[in-house]
mmCIF file with all atom_site columns, C-alpha atoms and ligand atoms in Angstrom:
data_model
loop_
_atom_site.group_PDB
_atom_site.id
_atom_site.type_symbol
_atom_site.label_atom_id
_atom_site.label_alt_id
_atom_site.label_comp_id
_atom_site.label_asym_id
_atom_site.label_entity_id
_atom_site.label_seq_id
_atom_site.pdbx_PDB_ins_code
_atom_site.Cartn_x
_atom_site.Cartn_y
_atom_site.Cartn_z
_atom_site.occupancy
_atom_site.B_iso_or_equiv
_atom_site.pdbx_formal_charge
_atom_site.auth_seq_id
_atom_site.auth_comp_id
_atom_site.auth_asym_id
_atom_site.auth_atom_id
_atom_site.pdbx_PDB_model_num
ATOM   1  C  CA  . MET A 1 1  ? 66.042 121.906 165.032 1.00 87.00 ? 231 MET A CA  1
ATOM   2  C  CA  . ILE A 1 2  ? 62.702 122.291 166.802 1.00 89.00 ? 232 ILE A CA  1
ATOM   3  C  CA  . ASN A 1 3  ? 62.150 125.475 168.834 1.00 92.00 ? 233 ASN A CA  1
ATOM   4  C  CA  . ASN A 1 4  ? 58.416 126.001 168.436 1.00 95.00 ? 234 ASN A CA  1
ATOM   5  C  CA  . ILE A 1 5  ? 55.798 123.317 168.924 1.00 95.00 ? 235 ILE A CA  1
ATOM   6  C  CA  . TYR A 1 6  ? 52.096 123.292 168.200 1.00 96.00 ? 236 TYR A CA  1
ATOM   7  C  CA  . ILE A 1 7  ? 50.203 120.343 169.710 1.00 97.00 ? 237 ILE A CA  1
ATOM   8  C  CA  . HIS A 1 8  ? 46.779 119.707 168.245 1.00 97.00 ? 238 HIS A CA  1
ATOM   9  C  CA  . ILE A 1 9  ? 44.154 118.012 170.404 1.00 96.00 ? 239 ILE A CA  1
ATOM   10 C  CA  . PRO A 1 10 ? 41.556 117.007 167.797 1.00 96.00 ? 240 PRO A CA  1
ATOM   11 C  CA  . PHE A 1 11 ? 38.692 116.125 170.126 1.00 96.00 ? 241 PHE A CA  1
ATOM   12 C  CA  . CYS A 1 12 ? 35.595 117.968 171.346 1.00 96.00 ? 242 CYS A CA  1
ATOM   13 C  CA  . ARG A 1 13 ? 32.627 116.896 173.403 1.00 94.00 ? 243 ARG A CA  1
ATOM   14 C  CA  . GLN A 1 14 ? 30.586 117.265 170.237 1.00 95.00 ? 244 GLN A CA  1
ATOM   15 C  CA  . LYS A 1 15 ? 31.198 118.572 166.734 1.00 95.00 ? 245 LYS A CA  1
ATOM   16 C  CA  . CYS A 1 16 ? 29.692 122.031 166.168 1.00 96.00 ? 246 CYS A CA  1
ATOM   17 C  CA  . ASN A 1 17 ? 27.887 122.392 162.840 1.00 96.00 ? 247 ASN A CA  1
ATOM   18 C  CA  . TYR A 1 18 ? 29.805 125.498 161.736 1.00 97.00 ? 248 TYR A CA  1
ATOM   19 C  CA  . CYS A 1 19 ? 33.273 124.262 162.721 1.00 97.00 ? 249 CYS A CA  1
ATOM   20 C  CA  . SER A 1 20 ? 35.987 123.804 160.108 1.00 96.00 ? 250 SER A CA  1
ATOM   21 C  CA  . PHE A 1 21 ? 38.757 122.854 162.558 1.00 95.00 ? 251 PHE A CA  1
ATOM   22 C  CA  . VAL A 1 22 ? 40.043 119.302 162.625 1.00 95.00 ? 252 VAL A CA  1
ATOM   23 C  CA  . SER A 1 23 ? 38.086 117.939 165.559 1.00 95.00 ? 253 SER A CA  1
ATOM   24 C  CA  . TYR A 1 24 ? 36.108 114.829 166.308 1.00 94.00 ? 254 TYR A CA  1
ATOM   25 C  CA  . PRO A 1 25 ? 33.609 113.882 169.006 1.00 93.00 ? 255 PRO A CA  1
ATOM   26 C  CA  . LEU A 1 26 ? 35.616 110.735 169.744 1.00 86.00 ? 256 LEU A CA  1
ATOM   27 C  CA  . ILE A 1 27 ? 37.001 111.445 173.185 1.00 84.00 ? 257 ILE A CA  1
ATOM   28 C  CA  . THR A 1 28 ? 37.199 107.677 173.685 1.00 88.00 ? 258 THR A CA  1
ATOM   29 C  CA  . LYS A 1 29 ? 40.149 107.769 171.249 1.00 93.00 ? 259 LYS A CA  1
ATOM   30 C  CA  . MET A 1 30 ? 42.019 110.300 173.393 1.00 93.00 ? 260 MET A CA  1
ATOM   31 C  CA  . ALA A 1 31 ? 44.226 107.708 175.140 1.00 94.00 ? 261 ALA A CA  1
ATOM   32 C  CA  . ASP A 1 32 ? 45.360 106.212 171.812 1.00 96.00 ? 262 ASP A CA  1
ATOM   33 C  CA  . TYR A 1 33 ? 46.014 109.691 170.429 1.00 96.00 ? 263 TYR A CA  1
ATOM   34 C  CA  . ILE A 1 34 ? 48.068 110.762 173.451 1.00 96.00 ? 264 ILE A CA  1
ATOM   35 C  CA  . ARG A 1 35 ? 50.085 107.547 173.300 1.00 97.00 ? 265 ARG A CA  1
ATOM   36 C  CA  . ALA A 1 36 ? 50.867 108.184 169.601 1.00 97.00 ? 266 ALA A CA  1
ATOM   37 C  CA  . LEU A 1 37 ? 51.631 111.859 170.294 1.00 97.00 ? 267 LEU A CA  1
ATOM   38 C  CA  . LYS A 1 38 ? 54.158 110.961 173.003 1.00 97.00 ? 268 LYS A CA  1
ATOM   39 C  CA  . SER A 1 39 ? 55.818 108.423 170.713 1.00 97.00 ? 269 SER A CA  1
ATOM   40 C  CA  . GLU A 1 40 ? 56.112 111.034 167.968 1.00 96.00 ? 270 GLU A CA  1
ATOM   41 C  CA  . ILE A 1 41 ? 57.642 113.570 170.360 1.00 97.00 ? 271 ILE A CA  1
ATOM   42 C  CA  . LYS A 1 42 ? 60.196 111.005 171.568 1.00 96.00 ? 272 LYS A CA  1
ATOM   43 C  CA  . TYR A 1 43 ? 61.103 110.110 167.977 1.00 96.00 ? 273 TYR A CA  1
ATOM   44 C  CA  . PHE A 1 44 ? 61.412 113.587 166.425 1.00 94.00 ? 274 PHE A CA  1
ATOM   45 C  CA  . TYR A 1 45 ? 62.191 115.929 169.283 1.00 95.00 ? 275 TYR A CA  1
ATOM   46 C  CA  . LYS A 1 46 ? 65.806 116.188 170.494 1.00 94.00 ? 276 LYS A CA  1
ATOM   47 C  CA  . ASN A 1 47 ? 65.330 118.203 173.689 1.00 94.00 ? 277 ASN A CA  1
ATOM   48 C  CA  . GLU A 1 48 ? 65.806 121.590 172.042 1.00 94.00 ? 278 GLU A CA  1
ATOM   49 C  CA  . GLU A 1 49 ? 64.867 124.519 174.292 1.00 94.00 ? 279 GLU A CA  1
ATOM   50 C  CA  . LEU A 1 50 ? 61.431 125.733 173.229 1.00 95.00 ? 280 LEU A CA  1
ATOM   51 C  CA  . SER A 1 51 ? 60.640 129.342 172.381 1.00 94.00 ? 281 SER A CA  1
ATOM   52 C  CA  . THR A 1 52 ? 56.949 128.608 172.024 1.00 94.00 ? 282 THR A CA  1
ATOM   53 C  CA  . LEU A 1 53 ? 54.631 125.827 173.155 1.00 94.00 ? 283 LEU A CA  1
ATOM   54 C  CA  . TYR A 1 54 ? 51.098 126.093 171.845 1.00 95.00 ? 284 TYR A CA  1
ATOM   55 C  CA  . PHE A 1 55 ? 48.129 123.779 172.438 1.00 95.00 ? 285 PHE A CA  1
ATOM   56 C  CA  . GLY A 1 56 ? 45.129 124.036 170.124 1.00 95.00 ? 286 GLY A CA  1
ATOM   57 C  CA  . GLY A 1 57 ? 42.208 122.011 168.915 1.00 93.00 ? 287 GLY A CA  1
ATOM   58 C  CA  . GLY A 1 58 ? 39.681 120.793 169.157 1.00 95.00 ? 288 GLY A CA  1
ATOM   59 C  CA  . THR A 1 59 ? 39.419 121.317 172.856 1.00 95.00 ? 289 THR A CA  1
ATOM   60 C  CA  . PRO A 1 60 ? 42.802 121.041 174.631 1.00 95.00 ? 290 PRO A CA  1
ATOM   61 C  CA  . SER A 1 61 ? 41.123 121.443 178.025 1.00 94.00 ? 291 SER A CA  1
ATOM   62 C  CA  . LEU A 1 62 ? 39.732 117.926 177.577 1.00 94.00 ? 292 LEU A CA  1
ATOM   63 C  CA  . LEU A 1 63 ? 43.221 116.639 178.388 1.00 93.00 ? 293 LEU A CA  1
ATOM   64 C  CA  . ASN A 1 64 ? 43.524 115.555 181.976 1.00 92.00 ? 294 ASN A CA  1
ATOM   65 C  CA  . ILE A 1 65 ? 46.303 116.985 184.127 1.00 95.00 ? 295 ILE A CA  1
ATOM   66 C  CA  . GLU A 1 66 ? 48.318 113.749 183.988 1.00 95.00 ? 296 GLU A CA  1
ATOM   67 C  CA  . ASP A 1 67 ? 48.372 113.841 180.183 1.00 94.00 ? 297 ASP A CA  1
ATOM   68 C  CA  . PHE A 1 68 ? 49.418 117.500 180.209 1.00 93.00 ? 298 PHE A CA  1
ATOM   69 C  CA  . GLU A 1 69 ? 52.205 116.730 182.666 1.00 95.00 ? 299 GLU A CA  1
ATOM   70 C  CA  . GLN A 1 70 ? 53.445 113.740 180.696 1.00 95.00 ? 300 GLN A CA  1
ATOM   71 C  CA  . ILE A 1 71 ? 53.532 115.722 177.454 1.00 96.00 ? 301 ILE A CA  1
ATOM   72 C  CA  . ILE A 1 72 ? 55.223 118.756 178.989 1.00 95.00 ? 302 ILE A CA  1
ATOM   73 C  CA  . ASN A 1 73 ? 57.753 116.573 180.800 1.00 96.00 ? 303 ASN A CA  1
ATOM   74 C  CA  . LEU A 1 74 ? 58.921 115.305 177.403 1.00 97.00 ? 304 LEU A CA  1
ATOM   75 C  CA  . LEU A 1 75 ? 59.707 118.882 176.344 1.00 96.00 ? 305 LEU A CA  1
ATOM   76 C  CA  . ASN A 1 76 ? 62.412 121.350 177.298 1.00 95.00 ? 306 ASN A CA  1
ATOM   77 C  CA  . VAL A 1 77 ? 60.183 124.130 178.609 1.00 92.00 ? 307 VAL A CA  1
ATOM   78 C  CA  . THR A 1 78 ? 61.950 126.977 180.424 1.00 90.00 ? 308 THR A CA  1
ATOM   79 C  CA  . ASN A 1 79 ? 60.805 130.187 182.070 1.00 89.00 ? 309 ASN A CA  1
ATOM   80 C  CA  . ASP A 1 80 ? 61.524 131.888 178.725 1.00 88.00 ? 310 ASP A CA  1
ATOM   81 C  CA  . THR A 1 81 ? 59.164 129.603 176.800 1.00 88.00 ? 311 THR A CA  1
ATOM   82 C  CA  . ASP A 1 82 ? 56.075 131.402 175.587 1.00 85.00 ? 312 ASP A CA  1
ATOM   83 C  CA  . ARG A 1 83 ? 53.083 129.164 176.420 1.00 74.00 ? 313 ARG A CA  1
ATOM   84 C  CA  . LYS A 1 84 ? 49.742 129.527 174.743 1.00 69.00 ? 314 LYS A CA  1
ATOM   85 C  CA  . SER A 1 85 ? 46.560 127.579 174.733 1.00 64.00 ? 315 SER A CA  1
ATOM   86 C  CA  . VAL A 1 86 ? 43.193 127.952 173.114 1.00 55.00 ? 316 VAL A CA  1
ATOM   87 C  CA  . VAL A 1 87 ? 40.580 126.112 175.126 1.00 50.00 ? 317 VAL A CA  1
HETATM 88 S  S1  . SF4 B 2 .  ? 36.823 123.175 167.889 1.00 60.67 ? 199 SF4 B S1  1
HETATM 89 FE FE1 . SF4 B 2 .  ? 35.361 124.530 168.908 1.00 60.67 ? 199 SF4 B FE1 1
HETATM 90 S  S2  . SF4 B 2 .  ? 33.902 125.090 167.294 1.00 60.67 ? 199 SF4 B S2  1
HETATM 91 FE FE2 . SF4 B 2 .  ? 35.007 123.249 166.595 1.00 60.67 ? 199 SF4 B FE2 1
HETATM 92 S  S3  . SF4 B 2 .  ? 33.750 121.500 167.216 1.00 60.67 ? 199 SF4 B S3  1
HETATM 93 FE FE3 . SF4 B 2 .  ? 35.248 121.880 168.848 1.00 60.67 ? 199 SF4 B FE3 1
HETATM 94 S  S4  . SF4 B 2 .  ? 34.174 123.239 170.324 1.00 60.67 ? 199 SF4 B S4  1
HETATM 95 FE FE4 . SF4 B 2 .  ? 33.050 123.301 168.373 1.00 60.67 ? 199 SF4 B FE4 1
#
């Protein structure tokens, strides 16, 4: 049962020298990554109501609004879901 989801967006405009997070300056790969992410959600996630939805990275704010909407629309997010993002 899945009640808490962390979604990693592993892209940044550039890779900072000191950074140890999993992130790559390959924004051109974003579309492929989002396509794979949505497939994984559809395969593993069974519409459980989420307690927490967390986006991290990388730089999650590089996602466009359509990608955010498409991802969130695959998830059972309610008014009780705690939403967090590090941008
Ligand atoms: S995650 Fe933050 S610190 Fe790391 S490369 Fe991206 S912008 Fe730089």
